[in-house]
PDB file of N, CA and C in Angstrom:
ATOM      1  N   UNK A   1      -9.337 358.261 -40.848  1.00  0.00           N
ATOM      2  CA  UNK A   1      -9.952 357.125 -41.490  1.00  0.00           C
ATOM      3  C   UNK A   1     -10.539 356.214 -40.409  1.00  0.00           C
ATOM      4  N   UNK A   2     -11.723 355.707 -40.657  1.00  0.00           N
ATOM      5  CA  UNK A   2     -12.413 354.852 -39.695  1.00  0.00           C
ATOM      6  C   UNK A   2     -11.764 353.471 -39.628  1.00  0.00           C
ATOM      7  N   UNK A   3     -11.622 352.960 -38.411  1.00  0.00           N
ATOM      8  CA  UNK A   3     -11.051 351.629 -38.207  1.00  0.00           C
ATOM      9  C   UNK A   3     -12.120 350.589 -38.492  1.00  0.00           C
ATOM     10  N   UNK A   4     -11.805 349.637 -39.367  1.00  0.00           N
ATOM     11  CA  UNK A   4     -12.706 348.526 -39.653  1.00  0.00           C
ATOM     12  C   UNK A   4     -12.570 347.526 -38.522  1.00  0.00           C
ATOM     13  N   UNK A   5     -13.698 347.160 -37.908  1.00  0.00           N
ATOM     14  CA  UNK A   5     -13.662 346.208 -36.800  1.00  0.00           C
ATOM     15  C   UNK A   5     -14.230 344.878 -37.258  1.00  0.00           C
ATOM     16  N   UNK A   6     -13.573 343.813 -36.881  1.00  0.00           N
ATOM     17  CA  UNK A   6     -14.058 342.473 -37.172  1.00  0.00           C
ATOM     18  C   UNK A   6     -14.491 341.822 -35.870  1.00  0.00           C
ATOM     19  N   UNK A   7     -15.318 340.806 -35.983  1.00  0.00           N
ATOM     20  CA  UNK A   7     -15.771 340.081 -34.797  1.00  0.00           C
ATOM     21  C   UNK A   7     -14.625 339.257 -34.234  1.00  0.00           C
ATOM     22  N   UNK A   8     -14.405 339.325 -32.923  1.00  0.00           N
ATOM     23  CA  UNK A   8     -13.375 338.469 -32.327  1.00  0.00           C
ATOM     24  C   UNK A   8     -13.765 337.000 -32.483  1.00  0.00           C
ATOM     25  N   UNK A   9     -12.789 336.167 -32.711  1.00  0.00           N
ATOM     26  CA  UNK A   9     -13.021 334.724 -32.815  1.00  0.00           C
ATOM     27  C   UNK A   9     -12.070 334.009 -31.871  1.00  0.00           C
ATOM     28  N   UNK A  10     -12.449 332.819 -31.477  1.00  0.00           N
ATOM     29  CA  UNK A  10     -11.618 332.008 -30.596  1.00  0.00           C
ATOM     30  C   UNK A  10     -10.625 331.246 -31.471  1.00  0.00           C
ATOM     31  N   UNK A  11      -9.403 331.742 -31.564  1.00  0.00           N
ATOM     32  CA  UNK A  11      -8.406 331.148 -32.461  1.00  0.00           C
ATOM     33  C   UNK A  11      -7.035 331.188 -31.797  1.00  0.00           C
ATOM     34  N   UNK A  12      -6.221 330.196 -32.114  1.00  0.00           N
ATOM     35  CA  UNK A  12      -4.873 330.106 -31.539  1.00  0.00           C
ATOM     36  C   UNK A  12      -3.834 330.220 -32.649  1.00  0.00           C
ATOM     37  N   UNK A  13      -2.693 330.780 -32.306  1.00  0.00           N
ATOM     38  CA  UNK A  13      -1.565 330.837 -33.229  1.00  0.00           C
ATOM     39  C   UNK A  13      -0.953 329.440 -33.303  1.00  0.00           C
ATOM     40  N   UNK A  14      -0.846 328.896 -34.505  1.00  0.00           N
ATOM     41  CA  UNK A  14      -0.259 327.566 -34.672  1.00  0.00           C
ATOM     42  C   UNK A  14       1.233 327.560 -34.367  1.00  0.00           C
ATOM     43  N   UNK A  15       1.910 328.666 -34.610  1.00  0.00           N
ATOM     44  CA  UNK A  15       3.355 328.724 -34.383  1.00  0.00           C
ATOM     45  C   UNK A  15       3.710 328.744 -32.900  1.00  0.00           C
ATOM     46  N   UNK A  16       2.965 329.549 -32.127  1.00  0.00           N
ATOM     47  CA  UNK A  16       3.308 329.753 -30.718  1.00  0.00           C
ATOM     48  C   UNK A  16       2.367 329.055 -29.741  1.00  0.00           C
ATOM     49  N   UNK A  17       1.277 328.467 -30.250  1.00  0.00           N
ATOM     50  CA  UNK A  17       0.287 327.766 -29.428  1.00  0.00           C
ATOM     51  C   UNK A  17      -0.239 328.647 -28.296  1.00  0.00           C
ATOM     52  N   UNK A  18      -0.593 329.899 -28.654  1.00  0.00           N
ATOM     53  CA  UNK A  18      -1.203 330.829 -27.701  1.00  0.00           C
ATOM     54  C   UNK A  18      -2.467 331.411 -28.333  1.00  0.00           C
ATOM     55  N   UNK A  19      -3.398 331.868 -27.487  1.00  0.00           N
ATOM     56  CA  UNK A  19      -4.611 332.508 -27.988  1.00  0.00           C
ATOM     57  C   UNK A  19      -4.265 333.828 -28.662  1.00  0.00           C
ATOM     58  N   UNK A  20      -4.878 334.067 -29.816  1.00  0.00           N
ATOM     59  CA  UNK A  20      -4.725 335.350 -30.482  1.00  0.00           C
ATOM     60  C   UNK A  20      -5.627 336.363 -29.792  1.00  0.00           C
ATOM     61  N   UNK A  21      -5.241 337.635 -29.864  1.00  0.00           N
ATOM     62  CA  UNK A  21      -6.014 338.717 -29.259  1.00  0.00           C
ATOM     63  C   UNK A  21      -6.365 339.740 -30.338  1.00  0.00           C
ATOM     64  N   UNK A  22      -7.504 340.398 -30.164  1.00  0.00           N
ATOM     65  CA  UNK A  22      -7.898 341.405 -31.139  1.00  0.00           C
ATOM     66  C   UNK A  22      -7.149 342.698 -30.863  1.00  0.00           C
ATOM     67  N   UNK A  23      -6.549 343.267 -31.919  1.00  0.00           N
ATOM     68  CA  UNK A  23      -5.824 344.526 -31.762  1.00  0.00           C
ATOM     69  C   UNK A  23      -5.792 345.271 -33.085  1.00  0.00           C
ATOM     70  N   UNK A  24      -5.557 346.577 -33.046  1.00  0.00           N
ATOM     71  CA  UNK A  24      -5.498 347.350 -34.284  1.00  0.00           C
ATOM     72  C   UNK A  24      -4.224 347.033 -35.066  1.00  0.00           C
ATOM     73  N   UNK A  25      -4.385 346.853 -36.365  1.00  0.00           N
ATOM     74  CA  UNK A  25      -3.250 346.656 -37.267  1.00  0.00           C
ATOM     75  C   UNK A  25      -3.480 347.537 -38.494  1.00  0.00           C
ATOM     76  N   UNK A  26      -2.428 347.770 -39.262  1.00  0.00           N
ATOM     77  CA  UNK A  26      -2.548 348.540 -40.495  1.00  0.00           C
ATOM     78  C   UNK A  26      -2.276 347.626 -41.677  1.00  0.00           C
ATOM     79  N   UNK A  27      -3.223 347.593 -42.606  1.00  0.00           N
ATOM     80  CA  UNK A  27      -3.058 346.840 -43.841  1.00  0.00           C
ATOM     81  C   UNK A  27      -2.630 347.842 -44.899  1.00  0.00           C
ATOM     82  N   UNK A  28      -1.542 347.559 -45.598  1.00  0.00           N
ATOM     83  CA  UNK A  28      -1.027 348.478 -46.620  1.00  0.00           C
ATOM     84  C   UNK A  28      -1.029 347.798 -47.980  1.00  0.00           C
ATOM     85  N   UNK A  29      -1.460 348.572 -48.994  1.00  0.00           N
ATOM     86  CA  UNK A  29      -1.456 348.049 -50.360  1.00  0.00           C
ATOM     87  C   UNK A  29      -1.386 349.212 -51.332  1.00  0.00           C
ATOM     88  N   UNK A  30      -0.456 349.165 -52.254  1.00  0.00           N
ATOM     89  CA  UNK A  30      -0.289 350.180 -53.295  1.00  0.00           C
ATOM     90  C   UNK A  30      -0.308 351.606 -52.741  1.00  0.00           C
ATOM     91  N   UNK A  31       0.389 351.814 -51.641  1.00  0.00           N
ATOM     92  CA  UNK A  31       0.492 353.146 -51.073  1.00  0.00           C
ATOM     93  C   UNK A  31      -0.689 353.579 -50.225  1.00  0.00           C
ATOM     94  N   UNK A  32      -1.660 352.705 -50.054  1.00  0.00           N
ATOM     95  CA  UNK A  32      -2.827 353.016 -49.232  1.00  0.00           C
ATOM     96  C   UNK A  32      -2.739 352.238 -47.929  1.00  0.00           C
ATOM     97  N   UNK A  33      -3.149 352.870 -46.829  1.00  0.00           N
ATOM     98  CA  UNK A  33      -3.140 352.230 -45.515  1.00  0.00           C
ATOM     99  C   UNK A  33      -4.566 352.152 -44.998  1.00  0.00           C
ATOM    100  N   UNK A  34      -4.928 350.964 -44.505  1.00  0.00           N
ATOM    101  CA  UNK A  34      -6.273 350.728 -43.999  1.00  0.00           C
ATOM    102  C   UNK A  34      -6.184 350.238 -42.559  1.00  0.00           C
ATOM    103  N   UNK A  35      -6.687 351.019 -41.583  1.00  0.00           N
ATOM    104  CA  UNK A  35      -6.667 350.565 -40.192  1.00  0.00           C
ATOM    105  C   UNK A  35      -7.775 349.535 -39.953  1.00  0.00           C
ATOM    106  N   UNK A  36      -7.403 348.400 -39.363  1.00  0.00           N
ATOM    107  CA  UNK A  36      -8.340 347.301 -39.133  1.00  0.00           C
ATOM    108  C   UNK A  36      -8.035 346.677 -37.775  1.00  0.00           C
ATOM    109  N   UNK A  37      -9.069 346.240 -37.056  1.00  0.00           N
ATOM    110  CA  UNK A  37      -8.859 345.468 -35.836  1.00  0.00           C
ATOM    111  C   UNK A  37      -8.981 343.995 -36.196  1.00  0.00           C
ATOM    112  N   UNK A  38      -7.900 343.250 -35.992  1.00  0.00           N
ATOM    113  CA  UNK A  38      -7.867 341.832 -36.343  1.00  0.00           C
ATOM    114  C   UNK A  38      -7.293 341.013 -35.200  1.00  0.00           C
ATOM    115  N   UNK A  39      -7.529 339.715 -35.266  1.00  0.00           N
ATOM    116  CA  UNK A  39      -6.946 338.800 -34.296  1.00  0.00           C
ATOM    117  C   UNK A  39      -5.467 338.654 -34.634  1.00  0.00           C
ATOM    118  N   UNK A  40      -4.622 338.806 -33.618  1.00  0.00           N
ATOM    119  CA  UNK A  40      -3.179 338.800 -33.824  1.00  0.00           C
ATOM    120  C   UNK A  40      -2.507 338.027 -32.701  1.00  0.00           C
ATOM    121  N   UNK A  41      -1.407 337.349 -33.027  1.00  0.00           N
ATOM    122  CA  UNK A  41      -0.651 336.617 -32.020  1.00  0.00           C
ATOM    123  C   UNK A  41       0.157 337.611 -31.189  1.00  0.00           C
ATOM    124  N   UNK A  42       0.020 337.562 -29.854  1.00  0.00           N
ATOM    125  CA  UNK A  42       0.781 338.487 -29.012  1.00  0.00           C
ATOM    126  C   UNK A  42       2.271 338.165 -28.971  1.00  0.00           C
ATOM    127  N   UNK A  43       2.668 336.978 -29.452  1.00  0.00           N
ATOM    128  CA  UNK A  43       4.078 336.579 -29.419  1.00  0.00           C
ATOM    129  C   UNK A  43       4.780 336.929 -30.733  1.00  0.00           C
ATOM    130  N   UNK A  44       4.259 336.408 -31.860  1.00  0.00           N
ATOM    131  CA  UNK A  44       4.958 336.593 -33.138  1.00  0.00           C
ATOM    132  C   UNK A  44       4.335 337.669 -34.028  1.00  0.00           C
ATOM    133  N   UNK A  45       3.113 338.107 -33.696  1.00  0.00           N
ATOM    134  CA  UNK A  45       2.471 339.156 -34.482  1.00  0.00           C
ATOM    135  C   UNK A  45       1.707 338.661 -35.696  1.00  0.00           C
ATOM    136  N   UNK A  46       1.693 337.345 -35.925  1.00  0.00           N
ATOM    137  CA  UNK A  46       0.935 336.805 -37.058  1.00  0.00           C
ATOM    138  C   UNK A  46      -0.521 337.247 -36.937  1.00  0.00           C
ATOM    139  N   UNK A  47      -1.155 337.592 -38.068  1.00  0.00           N
ATOM    140  CA  UNK A  47      -2.512 338.126 -38.062  1.00  0.00           C
ATOM    141  C   UNK A  47      -3.449 337.155 -38.768  1.00  0.00           C
ATOM    142  N   UNK A  48      -4.644 336.967 -38.193  1.00  0.00           N
ATOM    143  CA  UNK A  48      -5.687 336.151 -38.807  1.00  0.00           C
ATOM    144  C   UNK A  48      -6.650 337.078 -39.531  1.00  0.00           C
ATOM    145  N   UNK A  49      -6.836 336.859 -40.834  1.00  0.00           N
ATOM    146  CA  UNK A  49      -7.771 337.654 -41.624  1.00  0.00           C
ATOM    147  C   UNK A  49      -8.966 336.766 -41.959  1.00  0.00           C
ATOM    148  N   UNK A  50     -10.157 337.086 -41.424  1.00  0.00           N
ATOM    149  CA  UNK A  50     -11.331 336.256 -41.691  1.00  0.00           C
ATOM    150  C   UNK A  50     -11.732 336.311 -43.167  1.00  0.00           C
ATOM    151  N   UNK A  51     -12.412 335.265 -43.621  1.00  0.00           N
ATOM    152  CA  UNK A  51     -12.778 335.148 -45.029  1.00  0.00           C
ATOM    153  C   UNK A  51     -13.590 336.341 -45.517  1.00  0.00           C
ATOM    154  N   UNK A  52     -14.503 336.848 -44.700  1.00  0.00           N
ATOM    155  CA  UNK A  52     -15.327 337.986 -45.125  1.00  0.00           C
ATOM    156  C   UNK A  52     -14.460 339.206 -45.436  1.00  0.00           C
ATOM    157  N   UNK A  53     -13.438 339.443 -44.631  1.00  0.00           N
ATOM    158  CA  UNK A  53     -12.541 340.570 -44.871  1.00  0.00           C
ATOM    159  C   UNK A  53     -11.625 340.293 -46.060  1.00  0.00           C
ATOM    160  N   UNK A  54     -11.193 339.045 -46.220  1.00  0.00           N
ATOM    161  CA  UNK A  54     -10.365 338.694 -47.388  1.00  0.00           C
ATOM    162  C   UNK A  54     -11.103 339.021 -48.675  1.00  0.00           C
ATOM    163  N   UNK A  55     -12.408 338.705 -48.718  1.00  0.00           N
ATOM    164  CA  UNK A  55     -13.196 338.995 -49.916  1.00  0.00           C
ATOM    165  C   UNK A  55     -13.285 340.492 -50.172  1.00  0.00           C
ATOM    166  N   UNK A  56     -13.493 341.286 -49.117  1.00  0.00           N
ATOM    167  CA  UNK A  56     -13.543 342.744 -49.270  1.00  0.00           C
ATOM    168  C   UNK A  56     -12.195 343.279 -49.739  1.00  0.00           C
ATOM    169  N   UNK A  57     -11.110 342.737 -49.184  1.00  0.00           N
ATOM    170  CA  UNK A  57      -9.767 343.175 -49.572  1.00  0.00           C
ATOM    171  C   UNK A  57      -9.509 342.858 -51.038  1.00  0.00           C
ATOM    172  N   UNK A  58      -9.993 341.711 -51.498  1.00  0.00           N
ATOM    173  CA  UNK A  58      -9.825 341.330 -52.901  1.00  0.00           C
ATOM    174  C   UNK A  58     -10.550 342.327 -53.807  1.00  0.00           C
ATOM    175  N   UNK A  59     -11.767 342.733 -53.408  1.00  0.00           N
ATOM    176  CA  UNK A  59     -12.520 343.710 -54.189  1.00  0.00           C
ATOM    177  C   UNK A  59     -11.785 345.042 -54.254  1.00  0.00           C
ATOM    178  N   UNK A  60     -11.263 345.508 -53.122  1.00  0.00           N
ATOM    179  CA  UNK A  60     -10.517 346.768 -53.086  1.00  0.00           C
ATOM    180  C   UNK A  60      -9.271 346.655 -53.950  1.00  0.00           C
ATOM    181  N   UNK A  61      -8.573 345.523 -53.855  1.00  0.00           N
ATOM    182  CA  UNK A  61      -7.368 345.309 -54.650  1.00  0.00           C
ATOM    183  C   UNK A  61      -7.680 345.410 -56.137  1.00  0.00           C
ATOM    184  N   UNK A  62      -8.752 344.770 -56.571  1.00  0.00           N
ATOM    185  CA  UNK A  62      -9.124 344.816 -57.984  1.00  0.00           C
ATOM    186  C   UNK A  62      -9.484 346.234 -58.411  1.00  0.00           C
ATOM    187  N   UNK A  63     -10.185 346.967 -57.546  1.00  0.00           N
ATOM    188  CA  UNK A  63     -10.550 348.349 -57.854  1.00  0.00           C
ATOM    189  C   UNK A  63      -9.307 349.224 -57.981  1.00  0.00           C
ATOM    190  N   UNK A  64      -8.362 349.098 -57.041  1.00  0.00           N
ATOM    191  CA  UNK A  64      -7.140 349.904 -57.081  1.00  0.00           C
ATOM    192  C   UNK A  64      -6.276 349.560 -58.286  1.00  0.00           C
ATOM    193  N   UNK A  65      -6.216 348.281 -58.652  1.00  0.00           N
ATOM    194  CA  UNK A  65      -5.402 347.878 -59.799  1.00  0.00           C
ATOM    195  C   UNK A  65      -5.982 348.397 -61.105  1.00  0.00           C
ATOM    196  N   UNK A  66      -7.300 348.565 -61.159  1.00  0.00           N
ATOM    197  CA  UNK A  66      -7.950 349.026 -62.383  1.00  0.00           C
ATOM    198  C   UNK A  66      -7.864 350.535 -62.564  1.00  0.00           C
ATOM    199  N   UNK A  67      -7.402 351.255 -61.547  1.00  0.00           N
ATOM    200  CA  UNK A  67      -7.288 352.719 -61.652  1.00  0.00           C
ATOM    201  C   UNK A  67      -6.019 353.109 -62.349  1.00  0.00           C
TER     202      UNK A  67
END
């Protein structure tokens, strides 16, 4: 499966006050796994999901729920 890449953004983790770094993560929903490169905190692992990807994820979620 192709890894979805997002544009890196200059963002900091509010919990750890460190710069987030872009890295591959797996998004899982209803038994499906989607590899995505997202901004993630190197300390706590919190992930930033940009609005454009959130909208795409919402569309996929609605499609999967309707099946």
